[in-house]
XYZ file of N, CA and C in Angstrom:
459
model
N 20.265 11.742 -10.256
C 19.036 11.014 -10.000
C 19.346 9.613 -9.460
N 20.391 8.981 -9.972
C 20.757 7.642 -9.503
C 21.081 7.692 -8.016
N 21.862 8.686 -7.610
C 22.218 8.835 -6.197
C 20.974 9.113 -5.352
N 20.072 9.957 -5.862
C 18.845 10.270 -5.135
C 18.063 8.990 -4.825
N 17.835 8.155 -5.826
C 17.048 6.946 -5.616
C 17.800 5.914 -4.767
N 19.113 5.873 -4.873
C 19.883 5.003 -3.992
C 19.702 5.400 -2.535
N 19.780 6.708 -2.261
C 19.566 7.210 -0.898
C 18.137 6.936 -0.426
N 17.163 7.156 -1.299
C 15.765 6.917 -0.945
C 15.543 5.444 -0.596
N 16.094 4.555 -1.377
C 15.930 3.125 -1.124
C 16.560 2.744 0.214
N 17.736 3.284 0.517
C 18.358 3.012 1.824
C 17.470 3.522 2.955
N 16.853 4.681 2.762
C 15.955 5.241 3.770
C 14.726 4.354 3.958
N 14.162 3.884 2.864
C 12.991 3.006 2.931
C 13.354 1.693 3.623
N 14.504 1.153 3.291
C 14.931 -0.099 3.920
C 15.160 0.091 5.418
N 15.535 1.295 5.846
C 15.735 1.582 7.271
C 14.414 1.671 8.031
N 13.306 1.851 7.316
C 11.986 1.955 7.952
C 11.658 0.666 8.683
N 12.076 -0.436 8.148
C 11.819 -1.695 8.831
C 11.482 -2.804 7.877
N 11.232 -3.942 8.451
C 10.933 -5.123 7.649
C 9.588 -4.970 6.964
N 9.483 -5.592 5.859
C 8.265 -5.550 5.076
C 8.543 -6.210 3.752
N 7.619 -6.128 2.854
C 7.853 -6.720 1.539
C 9.048 -6.046 0.863
N 9.726 -6.794 0.022
C 10.867 -6.237 -0.712
C 10.394 -5.227 -1.745
N 11.276 -4.311 -2.073
C 10.985 -3.358 -3.131
C 10.898 -4.118 -4.456
N 9.927 -3.742 -5.266
C 9.755 -4.377 -6.569
C 9.343 -3.320 -7.581
N 10.058 -3.270 -8.668
C 9.783 -2.296 -9.703
C 8.953 -2.862 -10.841
N 8.738 -2.014 -11.820
C 7.924 -2.374 -12.984
C 8.781 -2.451 -14.233
N 8.284 -3.209 -15.196
C 8.913 -3.273 -16.501
C 8.376 -2.183 -17.402
N 8.988 -2.046 -18.549
C 8.590 -0.998 -19.494
C 7.135 -1.114 -19.928
N 6.643 -2.320 -20.125
C 5.249 -2.509 -20.551
C 4.270 -1.997 -19.503
N 4.550 -2.282 -18.238
C 3.658 -1.829 -17.167
C 3.721 -0.312 -17.004
N 4.909 0.247 -17.140
C 5.055 1.704 -17.064
C 4.281 2.352 -18.210
N 4.335 1.760 -19.377
C 3.589 2.274 -20.532
C 2.083 2.188 -20.292
N 1.619 1.126 -19.643
C 0.191 1.013 -19.308
C -0.238 2.165 -18.401
N 0.593 2.513 -17.448
C 0.288 3.615 -16.537
C 0.233 4.924 -17.311
N 1.211 5.147 -18.189
C 1.214 6.372 -18.997
C -0.065 6.479 -19.822
N -0.454 5.392 -20.464
C -1.670 5.397 -21.277
C -2.902 5.644 -20.418
N -2.958 5.024 -19.249
C -4.098 5.194 -18.348
C -4.206 6.647 -17.862
N -3.078 7.307 -17.710
C -3.070 8.711 -17.278
C -3.384 9.671 -18.433
N -3.405 9.142 -19.636
C -3.707 9.931 -20.833
C -2.757 11.121 -21.004
N -1.436 10.827 -20.911
C -0.411 11.834 -21.137
C 0.597 11.294 -22.153
N 1.340 12.210 -22.769
C 2.319 11.813 -23.784
C 3.559 11.166 -23.177
N 3.913 11.602 -21.969
C 5.097 11.044 -21.313
C 4.953 11.192 -19.802
N 5.754 10.420 -19.079
C 5.794 10.522 -17.626
C 7.049 11.291 -17.227
N 6.968 12.075 -16.169
C 8.169 12.778 -15.698
C 9.279 11.784 -15.353
N 10.502 12.184 -15.599
C 11.660 11.321 -15.415
C 11.742 10.740 -14.004
N 11.549 11.562 -12.978
C 11.644 11.066 -11.602
C 10.516 10.084 -11.284
N 9.336 10.326 -11.781
C 8.233 9.396 -11.534
C 8.469 8.086 -12.269
N 8.959 8.158 -13.487
C 9.243 6.948 -14.251
C 10.308 6.110 -13.539
N 11.317 6.766 -12.986
C 12.362 6.038 -12.256
C 11.804 5.416 -10.972
N 10.920 6.133 -10.285
C 10.237 5.587 -9.112
C 9.504 4.300 -9.496
N 8.758 4.332 -10.589
C 8.024 3.154 -11.044
C 8.972 2.016 -11.402
N 10.062 2.343 -12.045
C 11.032 1.324 -12.457
C 11.656 0.625 -11.244
N 11.885 1.375 -10.184
C 12.569 0.818 -9.017
C 11.620 0.254 -7.954
N 10.419 0.861 -7.814
C 9.524 0.426 -6.735
C 8.055 0.624 -7.076
N 7.705 0.518 -8.332
C 6.334 0.754 -8.769
C 5.335 -0.330 -8.408
N 5.823 -1.487 -8.006
C 4.932 -2.576 -7.588
C 4.847 -2.648 -6.069
N 5.961 -2.353 -5.389
C 5.997 -2.426 -3.930
C 7.217 -1.667 -3.427
N 7.052 -0.954 -2.326
C 8.156 -0.198 -1.723
C 8.260 -0.506 -0.231
N 8.185 -1.782 0.099
C 8.298 -2.169 1.505
C 7.198 -1.525 2.329
N 7.580 -0.879 3.422
C 6.621 -0.203 4.299
C 6.327 1.230 3.849
N 7.032 1.699 2.826
C 6.870 3.074 2.339
C 5.514 3.244 1.662
N 4.785 4.260 2.050
C 3.451 4.569 1.529
C 2.466 3.422 1.739
N 2.692 2.650 2.769
C 1.811 1.522 3.077
C 0.399 2.049 3.360
N -0.606 1.390 2.839
C -1.993 1.818 3.028
C -2.448 2.860 2.028
N -1.565 3.233 1.123
C -1.880 4.222 0.091
C -1.829 3.533 -1.263
N -2.825 3.771 -2.096
C -2.814 3.207 -3.445
C -1.845 4.021 -4.294
N -0.598 3.556 -4.344
C 0.433 4.264 -5.098
C 1.234 3.305 -5.974
N 0.774 2.061 -6.047
C 1.537 1.028 -6.725
C 0.679 0.280 -7.743
N 1.348 -0.306 -8.706
C 0.706 -1.094 -9.749
C 0.238 -2.411 -9.141
N -0.912 -2.906 -9.441
C -1.885 -2.467 -10.438
C -2.947 -1.497 -9.906
N -2.900 -1.169 -8.609
C -3.913 -0.263 -8.043
C -3.912 1.113 -8.708
N -2.793 1.475 -9.346
C -2.706 2.766 -10.035
C -3.645 2.869 -11.238
N -3.985 1.741 -11.804
C -4.817 1.755 -13.006
C -6.209 2.285 -12.661
N -6.624 3.327 -13.359
C -7.927 3.937 -13.128
C -7.939 5.001 -12.036
N -6.805 5.245 -11.413
C -6.748 6.166 -10.281
C -7.029 7.620 -10.691
N -6.666 7.986 -11.904
C -6.916 9.356 -12.348
C -8.424 9.612 -12.459
N -9.159 8.648 -12.970
C -10.620 8.779 -13.054
C -11.232 8.877 -11.666
N -10.733 8.061 -10.731
C -11.223 8.118 -9.347
C -10.950 9.487 -8.728
N -9.770 10.027 -8.991
C -9.411 11.341 -8.449
C -10.301 12.435 -9.038
N -10.532 12.369 -10.338
C -11.409 13.369 -10.984
C -12.815 13.311 -10.392
N -13.296 12.112 -10.115
C -14.617 11.952 -9.514
C -14.649 12.572 -8.115
N -13.642 12.317 -7.310
C -13.567 12.901 -5.970
C -13.540 14.425 -6.031
N -12.724 14.966 -6.917
C -12.642 16.422 -7.058
C -13.968 17.008 -7.553
N -14.615 16.343 -8.494
C -15.900 16.828 -9.010
C -16.967 16.832 -7.925
N -17.019 15.780 -7.116
C -18.001 15.701 -6.036
C -17.808 16.816 -5.005
N -16.581 17.318 -4.897
C -16.266 18.368 -3.929
C -16.186 19.752 -4.564
N -16.635 19.870 -5.813
C -16.543 21.137 -6.555
C -15.119 21.698 -6.549
N -14.149 20.802 -6.740
C -12.748 21.205 -6.719
C -12.003 20.752 -7.978
N -12.737 20.462 -9.047
C -12.117 19.989 -10.290
C -11.086 20.960 -10.839
N -11.291 22.228 -10.573
C -10.398 23.265 -11.090
C -8.975 23.165 -10.527
N -8.774 22.409 -9.472
C -7.465 22.332 -8.828
C -6.458 21.491 -9.615
N -6.949 20.552 -10.442
C -6.062 19.634 -11.142
C -6.144 19.840 -12.648
N -4.997 20.115 -13.264
C -4.921 20.317 -14.709
C -5.078 18.988 -15.456
N -5.451 19.076 -16.705
C -5.675 17.883 -17.526
C -4.411 17.035 -17.662
N -3.239 17.679 -17.759
C -2.004 16.905 -17.939
C -1.351 16.499 -16.620
N -2.054 16.662 -15.514
C -1.543 16.190 -14.232
C -1.518 14.670 -14.220
N -0.648 14.118 -13.385
C -0.540 12.670 -13.249
C -0.862 12.309 -11.809
N -1.931 11.566 -11.627
C -2.344 11.134 -10.299
C -1.524 9.900 -9.953
N -0.731 9.999 -8.890
C 0.143 8.888 -8.538
C -0.233 8.200 -7.234
N -1.216 8.738 -6.509
C -1.604 8.073 -5.258
C -2.955 8.566 -4.770
N -3.656 7.661 -4.084
C -4.865 7.995 -3.330
C -4.773 7.282 -1.998
N -5.131 7.989 -0.953
C -5.092 7.405 0.381
C -6.510 7.284 0.925
N -6.932 6.047 1.147
C -8.221 5.736 1.754
C -9.407 6.383 1.029
N -9.228 6.754 -0.227
C -10.307 7.304 -1.024
C -10.685 8.747 -0.725
N -9.986 9.405 0.205
C -10.332 10.790 0.530
C -9.171 11.776 0.347
N -7.974 11.271 0.073
C -6.836 12.128 -0.246
C -6.292 11.705 -1.599
N -5.969 12.688 -2.419
C -5.422 12.396 -3.738
C -4.151 13.221 -3.940
N -3.143 12.576 -4.522
C -1.840 13.196 -4.773
C -1.584 13.181 -6.274
N -1.094 14.303 -6.805
C -0.788 14.316 -8.230
C 0.434 15.163 -8.534
N 1.065 14.821 -9.659
C 2.155 15.605 -10.218
C 1.493 16.692 -11.039
N 1.882 17.922 -10.800
C 1.180 19.037 -11.433
C 1.417 19.161 -12.929
N 2.441 18.508 -13.448
C 2.703 18.587 -14.884
C 3.349 17.294 -15.346
N 3.045 16.912 -16.560
C 3.701 15.738 -17.130
C 4.924 16.147 -17.941
N 5.213 17.438 -18.020
C 6.302 17.926 -18.866
C 7.613 18.172 -18.122
N 7.595 18.311 -16.814
C 8.818 18.549 -16.045
C 9.431 17.217 -15.612
N 10.753 17.182 -15.455
C 11.429 15.964 -14.998
C 11.085 15.631 -13.550
N 10.936 16.672 -12.719
C 10.685 16.500 -11.283
C 9.637 17.538 -10.856
N 8.384 17.329 -11.292
C 7.352 18.364 -11.115
C 6.869 18.503 -9.662
N 6.234 19.642 -9.374
C 5.616 19.833 -8.062
C 4.505 18.809 -7.829
N 4.256 18.548 -6.543
C 3.213 17.608 -6.122
C 2.144 18.384 -5.363
N 0.885 18.058 -5.655
C -0.245 18.656 -4.943
C -1.027 17.543 -4.256
N -1.632 17.899 -3.121
C -2.472 16.944 -2.399
C -3.776 17.636 -2.051
N -4.868 16.937 -2.341
C -6.206 17.418 -2.018
C -6.846 16.437 -1.046
N -7.569 16.974 -0.081
C -8.316 16.141 0.860
C -9.792 16.464 0.751
N -10.590 15.422 0.657
C -12.037 15.552 0.498
C -12.626 16.531 1.518
N -13.547 17.353 1.023
C -14.254 18.286 1.885
C -13.723 19.705 1.827
N -12.572 19.883 1.237
C -11.998 21.217 1.150
C -12.245 21.841 -0.206
N -11.939 23.118 -0.288
C -12.076 23.833 -1.556
C -10.710 24.173 -2.152
N -9.644 23.926 -1.380
C -8.282 24.246 -1.810
C -7.378 23.033 -1.605
N -6.147 23.158 -2.103
C -5.162 22.110 -1.869
C -4.875 22.003 -0.378
N -4.646 20.803 0.069
C -4.309 20.580 1.483
C -2.801 20.734 1.704
N -2.008 20.324 0.690
C -0.551 20.416 0.800
C 0.049 20.506 -0.596
N 1.288 20.999 -0.636
C 2.002 21.100 -1.900
C 3.495 20.955 -1.619
N 4.184 20.224 -2.471
C 5.623 20.041 -2.374
C 6.240 20.609 -3.644
N 7.426 21.168 -3.543
C 8.046 21.828 -4.694
C 8.449 20.862 -5.804
N 8.574 19.559 -5.480
C 8.921 18.566 -6.498
C 8.554 17.166 -6.003
N 8.534 16.223 -6.934
C 8.259 14.831 -6.586
C 9.355 14.295 -5.674
N 10.612 14.656 -5.962
C 11.703 14.170 -5.116
C 11.578 14.711 -3.690
N 11.181 15.951 -3.525
C 10.976 16.517 -2.185
C 9.831 15.784 -1.478
N 8.762 15.473 -2.203
C 7.655 14.699 -1.635
C 8.151 13.339 -1.137
N 8.932 12.635 -1.954
C 9.427 11.316 -1.574
C 10.297 11.385 -0.322
N 11.167 12.377 -0.252
C 12.025 12.555 0.930
C 11.169 12.849 2.152
N 10.205 13.739 2.010
C 9.322 14.096 3.126
C 8.568 12.874 3.645
N 8.006 12.107 2.752
C 7.219 10.944 3.162
C 8.097 9.863 3.795
N 9.273 9.617 3.221
C 10.148 8.588 3.803
C 10.653 9.036 5.170
N 10.917 10.324 5.358
C 11.338 10.842 6.664
C 10.234 10.675 7.695
N 9.003 10.962 7.306
C 7.857 10.775 8.209
C 7.691 9.311 8.598
N 7.767 8.427 7.604
C 7.616 6.998 7.868
C 8.719 6.504 8.808
N 9.955 6.952 8.585
C 11.061 6.544 9.442
C 10.861 7.060 10.858
N 10.436 8.304 11.004
C 10.192 8.875 12.330
C 9.090 8.115 13.059
N 8.040 7.719 12.341
C 6.964 6.941 12.956
C 7.436 5.591 13.460
N 8.306 4.935 12.704
C 8.779 3.620 13.120
C 9.737 3.729 14.306
N 10.355 4.881 14.453
C 11.274 5.092 15.577
C 10.576 5.710 16.765
N 9.262 5.948 16.638
C 8.477 6.488 17.753
C 8.694 7.956 18.021
N 9.084 8.691 16.985
C 9.344 10.135 17.159
C 8.168 10.950 16.721
């Protein structure tokens, strides 16, 4: 896991100039866990928060995925899913880790796995819009997309 996050950080730094990466302390991570109403956070997500939970440079820019915007995000996601008759898509122990522009929501499908699958729902649909086999795969996919965009590919 240490090597994974080291590689991810190098990839994010290659995206370009922007704010420095900033992580969270244990108290802030605990606030997020309590706000999500789960017993524990998955190991990979907790490490993400520890290393870049406040800011990740240009990575996920424009997406509410960082503290303090994370606070209350699970309630917002449940409201979006309910309005679209799609509440059944997200389990109670899921962890909502991002919302993009209020119409896309991303969540970890379980709070019990170290590196759980990620689901994404987009407003207006009845099914998931995308799914990744793990949080680490999601992070790699997103950082690769961001890097390709900055390089004009």
